[in-house]
XYZ file of C-alpha atoms in Angstrom:
634
model
C 72.108 -30.795 -9.257
C 72.650 -27.491 -9.443
C 71.761 -26.577 -13.150
C 68.207 -29.111 -12.253
C 67.477 -26.842 -8.797
C 68.244 -23.758 -10.900
C 66.039 -24.741 -13.828
C 63.270 -25.943 -10.996
C 62.940 -22.826 -9.160
C 62.975 -20.947 -12.656
C 60.105 -23.084 -13.740
C 58.095 -22.862 -9.812
C 58.507 -18.891 -10.911
C 56.593 -19.057 -14.312
C 54.551 -20.942 -12.740
C 53.991 -18.878 -9.678
C 53.838 -15.645 -12.197
C 51.371 -17.892 -14.776
C 48.880 -18.091 -11.560
C 48.671 -14.329 -10.666
C 48.243 -13.350 -14.036
C 45.280 -15.693 -14.781
C 44.190 -13.940 -11.033
C 44.237 -11.118 -12.525
C 42.195 -11.586 -15.781
C 39.585 -13.626 -13.815
C 39.254 -10.619 -11.189
C 38.881 -8.564 -13.814
C 36.747 -10.294 -15.916
C 34.259 -10.518 -13.060
C 34.561 -7.199 -11.843
C 32.828 -6.621 -15.465
C 30.311 -9.164 -15.637
C 26.900 -9.354 -13.767
C 27.425 -12.592 -11.779
C 24.736 -15.136 -10.600
C 26.804 -15.852 -8.127
C 27.873 -14.275 -4.494
C 31.049 -12.135 -5.663
C 31.571 -9.293 -3.260
C 31.998 -6.089 -4.870
C 32.784 -2.925 -3.008
C 32.117 0.247 -5.327
C 28.504 -0.241 -7.413
C 27.089 2.810 -9.945
C 27.906 5.729 -9.313
C 26.440 8.967 -10.538
C 28.571 11.830 -8.793
C 30.698 12.909 -12.357
C 29.173 13.575 -15.397
C 29.010 9.813 -16.687
C 28.156 7.353 -14.590
C 30.537 4.840 -12.807
C 31.022 1.178 -12.328
C 33.635 -0.109 -10.340
C 35.139 3.283 -10.505
C 35.118 2.761 -14.188
C 33.437 4.697 -16.918
C 29.662 3.310 -18.103
C 27.384 3.951 -20.036
C 23.629 2.387 -19.502
C 22.415 0.608 -22.884
C 19.298 -0.221 -21.275
C 15.432 -1.464 -22.543
C 12.555 -2.299 -20.626
C 11.362 -6.369 -20.943
C 8.408 -7.275 -17.796
C 8.640 -10.436 -16.832
C 4.835 -10.622 -15.892
C 4.372 -9.713 -19.281
C 6.168 -12.347 -20.828
C 6.094 -16.713 -20.200
C 8.149 -17.473 -17.976
C 9.477 -20.091 -21.094
C 10.983 -17.247 -23.259
C 12.161 -14.794 -20.070
C 15.952 -16.391 -21.721
C 15.242 -15.837 -25.104
C 14.306 -12.445 -24.840
C 17.329 -11.194 -22.687
C 19.648 -12.797 -25.573
C 17.968 -11.014 -27.807
C 18.648 -7.817 -25.963
C 22.175 -8.822 -25.558
C 22.379 -9.368 -28.833
C 21.012 -6.666 -29.679
C 23.765 -4.384 -27.951
C 22.074 -3.596 -25.264
C 23.766 -4.031 -21.574
C 20.677 -3.653 -18.669
C 17.822 -4.725 -18.296
C 14.724 -2.912 -16.357
C 11.439 -4.389 -14.982
C 9.315 -3.222 -12.812
C 7.488 -4.664 -10.477
C 3.258 -5.573 -10.118
C 2.112 -5.523 -6.552
C -1.566 -6.727 -7.777
C -0.018 -10.165 -8.856
C 2.277 -10.448 -6.105
C -0.260 -9.869 -3.244
C -3.595 -10.624 -4.559
C -5.233 -10.600 -1.504
C -3.549 -9.380 1.565
C -1.341 -10.985 2.930
C -0.922 -13.498 0.466
C 2.349 -13.806 -1.724
C 3.044 -15.421 -4.428
C 6.669 -14.689 -5.888
C 6.912 -18.721 -7.536
C 6.175 -20.042 -11.889
C 5.486 -17.238 -13.262
C 6.207 -14.566 -11.055
C 9.268 -15.787 -10.273
C 11.607 -12.610 -9.297
C 14.752 -14.061 -8.132
C 14.941 -16.304 -11.192
C 13.952 -13.370 -13.360
C 16.697 -11.681 -12.348
C 19.428 -14.313 -12.539
C 18.684 -15.352 -15.986
C 19.756 -12.034 -16.580
C 22.715 -12.170 -15.065
C 23.040 -15.386 -16.844
C 22.891 -13.966 -19.428
C 25.556 -11.307 -18.878
C 22.975 -8.402 -18.577
C 23.067 -5.855 -15.324
C 19.488 -5.030 -13.951
C 17.768 -1.715 -13.076
C 14.780 -2.924 -10.978
C 11.277 -0.243 -10.865
C 9.506 -1.681 -7.778
C 7.320 0.589 -7.485
C 4.754 0.534 -5.224
C 2.873 2.605 -8.101
C 4.495 1.107 -11.610
C 1.881 3.160 -14.085
C 2.783 0.955 -17.199
C -0.704 0.609 -19.037
C -1.232 -1.995 -16.208
C -4.469 -1.851 -13.790
C -4.808 0.217 -11.612
C -0.822 1.003 -12.166
C -0.105 -2.062 -10.244
C -1.946 -1.340 -7.036
C -3.951 -4.352 -5.470
C -7.554 -3.204 -6.326
C -8.261 -4.352 -2.501
C -6.707 -1.176 -1.108
C -10.094 0.258 -2.434
C -12.419 -1.071 -0.177
C -10.813 1.011 2.565
C -13.743 3.899 1.513
C -11.155 6.780 2.845
C -7.985 5.515 0.948
C -5.465 7.923 -0.452
C -3.394 6.715 -2.889
C -0.021 7.503 -3.339
C 0.132 8.995 0.154
C 1.006 8.792 3.107
C -2.495 7.970 4.367
C -2.096 5.133 6.967
C -3.857 2.671 5.629
C -1.485 2.709 2.644
C 1.487 3.036 3.492
C 1.272 -0.072 6.705
C 0.252 -1.925 2.747
C 3.242 -1.093 1.523
C 5.058 -1.773 4.246
C 3.804 -5.080 4.356
C 4.479 -5.787 0.692
C 7.777 -4.250 1.142
C 9.349 -6.476 4.283
C 8.400 -9.578 1.262
C 9.357 -8.031 -1.948
C 12.586 -6.718 -0.810
C 14.744 -9.200 1.281
C 13.588 -11.097 -2.341
C 15.858 -8.215 -3.836
C 18.428 -7.156 -1.151
C 20.624 -10.719 -2.330
C 20.846 -9.434 -5.980
C 22.351 -6.548 -5.898
C 25.482 -5.893 -7.239
C 27.725 -4.982 -3.828
C 26.173 -8.581 -3.092
C 27.258 -9.842 -6.017
C 24.076 -9.528 -8.293
C 23.296 -7.604 -11.315
C 20.984 -5.080 -9.876
C 23.207 -2.181 -10.383
C 20.379 0.630 -9.047
C 16.929 1.027 -8.664
C 14.030 3.608 -9.084
C 12.271 4.944 -6.493
C 8.666 4.958 -7.057
C 7.752 6.072 -10.878
C 6.629 9.045 -12.304
C 5.670 10.676 -9.203
C 5.640 14.564 -10.135
C 2.802 13.548 -12.102
C 0.878 13.102 -9.112
C 2.605 14.884 -6.456
C -0.218 14.907 -4.235
C 2.279 14.432 -0.480
C 5.510 15.806 -0.475
C 6.356 13.353 1.946
C 5.628 10.310 0.380
C 8.810 10.270 -2.142
C 10.999 10.671 1.482
C 9.017 8.166 3.008
C 9.179 5.579 -0.494
C 13.350 5.577 -0.043
C 13.360 5.169 3.346
C 11.279 2.331 3.003
C 14.129 0.801 0.466
C 16.722 1.951 2.277
C 15.945 0.838 5.891
C 15.322 -2.773 4.347
C 18.875 -2.620 3.069
C 19.230 -1.482 -0.551
C 22.635 -0.240 -0.867
C 23.050 0.537 -4.717
C 22.396 4.286 -6.318
C 18.271 5.043 -6.610
C 16.546 6.986 -9.306
C 13.477 8.637 -9.737
C 11.881 9.435 -13.630
C 9.691 12.031 -14.506
C 8.510 13.356 -17.763
C 9.768 17.195 -17.997
C 6.279 18.396 -16.098
C 6.616 16.545 -13.416
C 10.726 16.588 -13.015
C 10.952 19.053 -9.855
C 8.289 17.637 -8.103
C 8.694 13.575 -8.652
C 12.198 14.026 -7.146
C 13.563 13.143 -3.694
C 17.059 13.926 -2.197
C 19.903 11.593 -2.857
C 18.076 10.074 -6.079
C 19.279 10.659 -9.681
C 16.252 12.488 -11.581
C 16.253 10.902 -14.855
C 13.841 12.074 -17.826
C 11.043 9.857 -20.010
C 10.277 11.172 -23.715
C 9.897 10.229 -26.865
C 11.062 13.470 -29.052
C 14.331 14.440 -27.807
C 14.578 18.774 -27.388
C 17.624 20.964 -26.332
C 15.111 21.897 -23.388
C 15.308 18.654 -22.267
C 18.754 18.685 -22.052
C 18.885 22.135 -20.584
C 16.545 21.387 -18.006
C 18.742 18.586 -16.540
C 21.961 19.985 -16.650
C 20.129 22.944 -14.490
C 18.456 20.689 -12.444
C 21.474 18.291 -11.691
C 24.783 19.743 -13.210
C 27.920 17.748 -13.358
C 25.975 14.543 -13.372
C 25.013 12.205 -15.535
C 22.218 12.516 -18.058
C 19.678 9.892 -18.174
C 16.512 8.895 -21.080
C 14.997 6.177 -17.849
C 11.938 6.136 -20.799
C 13.007 6.188 -24.107
C 9.356 5.274 -25.744
C 9.706 3.274 -28.597
C 6.441 3.453 -29.409
C 2.916 4.063 -27.785
C -0.017 1.597 -26.884
C -3.144 0.854 -28.421
C -6.747 1.574 -26.495
C -9.855 -0.433 -27.911
C -11.786 1.724 -30.594
C -8.800 3.374 -32.008
C -5.759 2.819 -34.311
C -2.856 0.617 -33.792
C 0.404 3.691 -33.150
C 3.073 2.958 -34.711
C 6.270 5.125 -34.571
C 8.329 5.198 -37.761
C 11.559 3.164 -37.427
C 13.736 6.069 -38.808
C 12.614 8.736 -36.499
C 13.267 6.271 -33.340
C 16.790 5.504 -34.905
C 17.495 9.506 -35.072
C 16.284 9.807 -31.596
C 18.057 7.340 -30.050
C 21.692 8.019 -32.172
C 21.155 11.578 -30.824
C 20.707 11.039 -27.369
C 23.728 8.882 -27.369
C 26.119 11.263 -29.364
C 25.117 13.822 -26.239
C 26.648 11.124 -24.272
C 23.509 10.037 -22.288
C 22.227 7.149 -21.346
C 18.937 5.325 -22.494
C 16.605 2.928 -21.589
C 13.920 1.877 -24.485
C 10.784 1.487 -23.449
C 9.968 -0.676 -24.515
C 12.145 -3.077 -25.768
C 9.950 -5.813 -26.358
C 6.333 -5.144 -24.979
C 4.864 -8.595 -24.805
C 1.410 -9.180 -23.621
C -1.220 -7.744 -21.276
C -2.805 -11.590 -20.374
C -5.721 -12.035 -18.357
C -8.233 -8.705 -17.172
C -4.206 -6.900 -16.765
C -4.629 -4.044 -18.835
C -5.566 -1.024 -17.553
C -7.168 2.375 -19.068
C -7.244 6.442 -19.401
C -9.426 8.494 -18.465
C -8.742 12.007 -19.956
C -12.391 13.700 -19.931
C -13.554 9.883 -21.433
C -12.960 6.269 -20.324
C -10.520 4.376 -22.907
C -9.819 0.923 -22.130
C -6.200 -0.504 -23.047
C -6.154 -3.609 -25.691
C -4.694 -6.978 -24.251
C -1.350 -6.801 -26.583
C 1.232 -4.334 -25.804
C 3.198 -4.604 -28.923
C 3.891 -1.232 -28.242
C 5.701 -1.206 -31.837
C 8.984 -2.145 -30.059
C 12.031 -3.577 -31.631
C 11.035 -7.082 -30.473
C 7.116 -7.411 -31.415
C 4.836 -8.952 -28.911
C 5.851 -12.468 -29.795
C 9.439 -12.117 -29.998
C 9.917 -11.431 -33.612
C 12.709 -8.821 -34.941
C 11.849 -6.039 -36.781
C 13.188 -3.158 -38.588
C 14.135 -0.851 -35.558
C 15.769 -4.029 -33.526
C 18.188 -3.941 -36.705
C 18.468 -0.432 -36.481
C 19.493 -0.177 -32.729
C 21.864 -3.014 -33.181
C 23.738 -1.164 -35.873
C 23.998 1.858 -33.062
C 24.621 0.522 -30.109
C 26.999 -2.036 -32.257
C 29.397 1.557 -32.252
C 29.406 1.863 -28.373
C 31.050 -2.151 -27.921
C 34.354 -2.971 -28.359
C 33.833 -6.714 -29.430
C 31.687 -7.723 -31.791
C 28.268 -8.342 -31.056
C 26.599 -12.053 -30.352
C 24.760 -13.747 -33.074
C 21.410 -12.939 -33.476
C 19.316 -16.049 -31.827
C 16.907 -18.143 -34.557
C 13.373 -17.074 -34.388
C 10.605 -19.542 -33.560
C 8.762 -20.948 -36.155
C 5.070 -19.614 -35.932
C 1.907 -21.984 -36.512
C -1.918 -21.695 -38.564
C -3.386 -24.785 -36.774
C -6.671 -26.122 -38.401
C -9.881 -24.027 -37.196
C -11.682 -25.248 -34.268
C -15.401 -25.297 -33.781
C -16.382 -24.317 -30.536
C -18.880 -27.589 -30.709
C -20.170 -27.163 -27.118
C -22.247 -24.818 -25.138
C -23.336 -23.487 -21.526
C -25.490 -20.191 -20.987
C -24.234 -17.798 -18.650
C -27.110 -17.803 -16.623
C -26.218 -21.793 -16.240
C -23.075 -20.756 -15.461
C -23.898 -18.990 -12.116
C -23.696 -22.260 -9.951
C -20.691 -22.462 -10.384
C -19.692 -18.342 -8.851
C -19.060 -17.639 -5.734
C -22.154 -16.970 -3.831
C -24.560 -15.297 -5.158
C -25.248 -12.347 -2.584
C -27.735 -10.336 -0.902
C -28.189 -6.684 -0.402
C -30.483 -3.804 -0.321
C -28.025 -1.298 -2.584
C -25.396 -1.856 -5.223
C -21.954 -3.175 -3.895
C -19.397 -2.361 -5.888
C -16.634 -4.949 -6.680
C -13.802 -4.586 -4.483
C -16.294 -4.670 -1.185
C -17.713 -7.462 -2.479
C -17.512 -10.594 0.210
C -15.642 -12.791 -2.041
C -12.092 -14.046 -2.171
C -11.032 -14.197 1.806
C -12.956 -11.150 2.499
C -10.522 -8.770 -0.198
C -13.439 -8.144 -2.672
C -13.942 -8.825 -6.615
C -10.789 -7.514 -8.146
C -11.303 -8.441 -12.438
C -13.839 -9.749 -14.427
C -17.743 -8.960 -14.389
C -20.500 -8.673 -11.760
C -23.983 -9.672 -12.119
C -26.629 -7.513 -10.602
C -30.850 -8.640 -10.430
C -33.359 -6.803 -9.158
C -36.963 -7.631 -9.447
C -39.214 -4.447 -11.586
C -43.001 -4.256 -12.208
C -43.155 -1.824 -14.390
C -41.337 0.137 -17.536
C -39.758 2.820 -18.027
C -36.277 4.855 -17.891
C -33.711 3.476 -16.416
C -30.886 5.876 -15.408
C -27.688 4.338 -14.091
C -26.329 7.888 -12.457
C -22.626 7.465 -14.145
C -22.633 4.112 -11.508
C -21.725 1.847 -14.115
C -17.870 1.136 -14.290
C -17.270 0.255 -16.859
C -20.116 -1.313 -19.163
C -22.981 -2.963 -18.915
C -24.935 -5.283 -20.574
C -28.909 -4.982 -18.828
C -31.564 -8.036 -19.667
C -35.701 -8.068 -18.784
C -36.072 -11.608 -18.223
C -32.799 -13.084 -19.782
C -34.014 -10.882 -22.999
C -31.297 -8.019 -23.979
C -32.448 -4.442 -23.784
C -29.433 -2.630 -24.431
C -25.941 -1.286 -22.890
C -25.207 1.420 -20.203
C -21.306 2.793 -20.105
C -19.563 5.741 -19.659
C -21.777 8.960 -21.022
C -24.449 6.309 -21.932
C -26.586 6.453 -19.005
C -30.276 6.222 -20.156
C -31.956 3.046 -21.297
C -35.586 2.491 -22.283
C -37.191 -0.640 -20.203
C -40.013 -2.482 -21.979
C -43.423 -1.984 -20.100
C -44.595 -6.224 -19.665
C -46.972 -7.994 -17.098
C -46.475 -8.904 -13.637
C -43.145 -9.182 -11.739
C -39.810 -9.169 -14.353
C -36.138 -9.579 -13.146
C -33.860 -6.868 -13.910
C -30.315 -8.284 -14.917
C -27.036 -5.697 -15.116
C -24.141 -7.539 -16.205
C -20.995 -5.119 -15.537
C -17.546 -5.333 -17.233
C -14.787 -4.105 -15.404
C -12.711 -3.381 -18.215
C -9.440 -2.133 -16.719
C -8.728 -0.017 -13.957
C -6.732 3.945 -14.701
C -3.926 3.968 -14.329
C -2.354 6.950 -14.219
C -3.626 10.537 -13.832
C -5.284 12.020 -10.202
C -8.204 9.777 -10.635
C -6.507 6.286 -8.937
C -8.762 6.700 -5.960
C -11.921 6.307 -8.193
C -11.046 3.689 -9.770
C -13.930 1.676 -7.950
C -15.756 -1.050 -10.582
C -18.971 -3.073 -10.964
C -22.007 -0.629 -9.791
C -20.401 1.873 -7.748
C -23.964 3.816 -6.508
C -27.576 3.549 -7.197
C -29.230 3.172 -10.519
C -32.785 4.266 -11.117
C -35.832 3.277 -12.460
C -38.099 5.936 -13.223
C -36.220 8.124 -11.266
C -36.521 5.909 -7.852
C -33.801 3.682 -6.791
C -33.663 0.121 -7.555
C -33.450 -2.315 -4.254
C -32.610 -5.473 -3.051
C -30.435 -7.107 -5.152
C -28.926 -10.830 -5.818
C -25.343 -10.264 -6.827
C -23.217 -12.808 -8.634
C -19.254 -12.506 -8.603
C -17.755 -13.387 -12.280
C -14.067 -13.238 -12.014
C -13.902 -16.130 -13.850
C -10.561 -17.410 -12.215
C -8.811 -20.379 -12.611
C -10.969 -22.122 -9.798
C -14.349 -21.066 -11.670
C -12.849 -22.151 -15.146
C -12.281 -25.475 -13.424
C -15.608 -25.859 -12.232
C -17.087 -24.963 -14.940
C -15.309 -27.479 -17.070
C -16.914 -30.546 -15.337
C -20.457 -28.489 -16.201
C -23.487 -30.308 -18.179
C -21.784 -28.632 -21.657
C -24.533 -29.020 -24.228
C -24.364 -29.439 -28.028
C -23.895 -26.130 -29.303
C -27.334 -24.963 -31.134
C -27.096 -23.028 -34.467
C -28.847 -19.867 -32.558
C -27.433 -20.077 -28.779
C -28.036 -18.323 -25.854
C -25.393 -15.305 -25.202
C -23.964 -14.097 -23.073
C -22.790 -17.761 -22.669
C -19.697 -19.791 -22.429
C -18.285 -21.795 -25.743
C -16.237 -24.872 -25.587
C -14.012 -26.864 -28.243
C -10.421 -28.005 -29.349
C -7.182 -27.272 -30.943
C -5.169 -30.206 -31.973
C -1.435 -29.699 -32.141
C 0.391 -32.062 -34.142
C 4.099 -32.566 -32.764
C 5.734 -29.781 -31.120
C 3.533 -27.525 -30.064
C 4.521 -23.536 -31.628
C 3.191 -20.006 -31.068
C -0.013 -18.678 -32.702
C -2.479 -16.118 -32.864
C -5.998 -16.504 -32.477
C -8.606 -15.123 -34.761
C -12.662 -14.858 -34.067
C -14.189 -13.354 -37.141
C -17.742 -13.094 -36.349
C -17.437 -12.751 -32.409
C -18.280 -9.911 -30.630
C -16.966 -9.178 -27.032
C -15.488 -12.005 -24.903
C -12.550 -13.422 -23.487
C -10.479 -16.504 -24.413
C -8.769 -19.427 -22.190
C -6.606 -22.109 -23.613
C -5.765 -24.935 -21.340
C -6.973 -22.591 -18.537
C -5.301 -19.926 -19.480
C -6.765 -16.346 -19.380
C -5.429 -15.178 -22.962
C -7.774 -12.126 -22.805
C -10.588 -9.818 -23.986
C -11.334 -9.535 -27.535
C -13.381 -6.842 -29.106
C -14.441 -6.326 -32.315
C -13.966 -2.729 -32.310
C -10.387 -3.438 -32.987
C -7.518 -2.564 -33.279
C -6.602 -5.719 -32.560
C -7.989 -8.296 -34.474
C -6.062 -11.594 -32.803
C -4.535 -12.821 -29.710
C -1.302 -14.317 -28.873
C -0.923 -17.767 -28.044
C 2.296 -18.823 -26.052
C 3.553 -22.476 -27.573
C 4.477 -23.234 -23.916
C 0.806 -22.872 -23.283
C -0.318 -25.594 -25.905
C 0.755 -28.959 -25.281
C 1.040 -31.919 -28.218
C -2.599 -32.920 -29.122
C -6.364 -32.220 -27.859
C -6.275 -28.446 -25.994
C -9.058 -27.364 -24.132
C -10.442 -23.626 -26.161
C -13.097 -21.697 -23.776
C -14.947 -18.918 -24.509
C -17.072 -16.481 -23.010
C -19.119 -14.183 -25.518
C -21.442 -11.293 -24.679
C -23.347 -10.614 -27.565
C -22.461 -12.388 -31.081
C -20.943 -15.808 -31.210
C -19.708 -17.654 -34.087
C -18.912 -21.363 -33.899
C -15.291 -21.296 -36.040
C -12.633 -20.184 -34.183
C -9.535 -19.319 -36.495
C -5.366 -19.685 -35.545
C -2.907 -18.034 -37.748
C 0.898 -17.463 -37.747
C 1.006 -13.966 -38.248
C -0.307 -11.188 -36.101
C -3.218 -9.249 -36.750
C -3.092 -5.476 -34.434
C -5.181 -3.574 -36.824
C -4.851 -0.220 -39.124
C -2.182 1.740 -38.018
C -1.551 5.772 -37.303
C 1.429 7.336 -36.419
C 2.188 8.702 -33.148
C 1.628 12.512 -32.970
């Protein structure tokens, strides 16, 4: 009995020691893992020594940018798994205000815009998150992510402490930040840091603005490390006390390192945006950054014990009308693809850059990287014939309006969308004329206008093309000006000037035209739904343009990604099953539009194309993207 009792006691001690050991293992495992569950942690990411620490242990950020709003939700996990297999440990994402609050006081955080689900997905995959909530994000995104209804205020001063702007930011943050707070590291979530605004040093219009944004975050419960990011020129003016400054660059120079060390001695050094490629504008070439050059810079950054975030790791797509624009002496709208020559292509395929980075980052892990996920096969579907047609003039009955105005009204101030104005798309302005002569825009066209007399095309007005001859004719005739918002400028000091449509008078023989009838052609889902029920006619050999064309894509079996190619078409917009894929334009460089498989279904799929000037009856679906002739980034 005594021997049995001793043995039982020994066994109990072994069991107790085993449980203690298991508890220690679980504790350290949970400390090391991004977690979707609510686990209390005390110490988050710290930047009070030359290297980051996370829960008191040395930590290097190996990050990459993937934006949930540029990637179909069905592919979020796929892109994250590829990020994890590439050796990255942190995901960064912007938050686009203009998508989350499309009308003042109307918020959307569901489906494709479910930010909470996206962050929790990152945690499930095993990635930390750095959130860049804005309110301004730049990102080659329309108006840098700011909602266009802000511009209804004629005195609006964006990115300042102007009351009209801060009131709107406060209302937005009151909805956004409560979603973010429970996802912070100290509350068991994956968010280890947040960025205070974005590249403010390049704007710097109000010295009180950055402290205001910082306090807007802190007062709503943000309790993780704060950061700012700027290029070298804007580094000093873009910072704010209590936030770690980081730098954005593509080619590392000694002065960058020196600048960081001088400005923030004894602090970690981080490249928040290491530009793996570049974006494209219509009429230019497709920019690429040689893989070897990229790999050399990344290697050098890591050798200098710096942290890094790849912008972009996976670019995705500016679906719909969401592309931004540049204005440096001349206006240039960005293309729809945001491929960015990134390590993962627009459709999520591996590139040479990905393989080089995986090799580099593997050296900074003690364990073998996960296997690379299998790629999805792309499809080349049968050509579609656009067999039905409705002219734009016939389609006007399905718009909201029309509206009467003595003088032109810009898009943002039209009485549409519950008095939030028109954000995107086209606006048609019509008036009566009784003579010909010279039509002069006074540079009030934003951004490109097709001009018609009695529905007959006579020419184009756009930036630096401000005069157009109007032919003589008998009696009263109708002058129509179809203006396209090609994308608001997303960077620089002209953000307040990004109203679209006709932003002032246009003159005929030096006399302002008056008494307009205005149609809003924003081409939102409701309009496309109404148009689908229109009386479509068989497309003639010489269809009226501008016009809408309808056809069908038949998918046999499981839908796969494909690319839409439009040889013979000029310029317009493609809708698949009601989804706005974005604009096409024959001037390139982009020659195909990415069509994700999850947006298709087995069987018949609806195609609607809005074409401005020159239509073809055939639409191709190919299995390889064509982003145009390339040029190295200088």
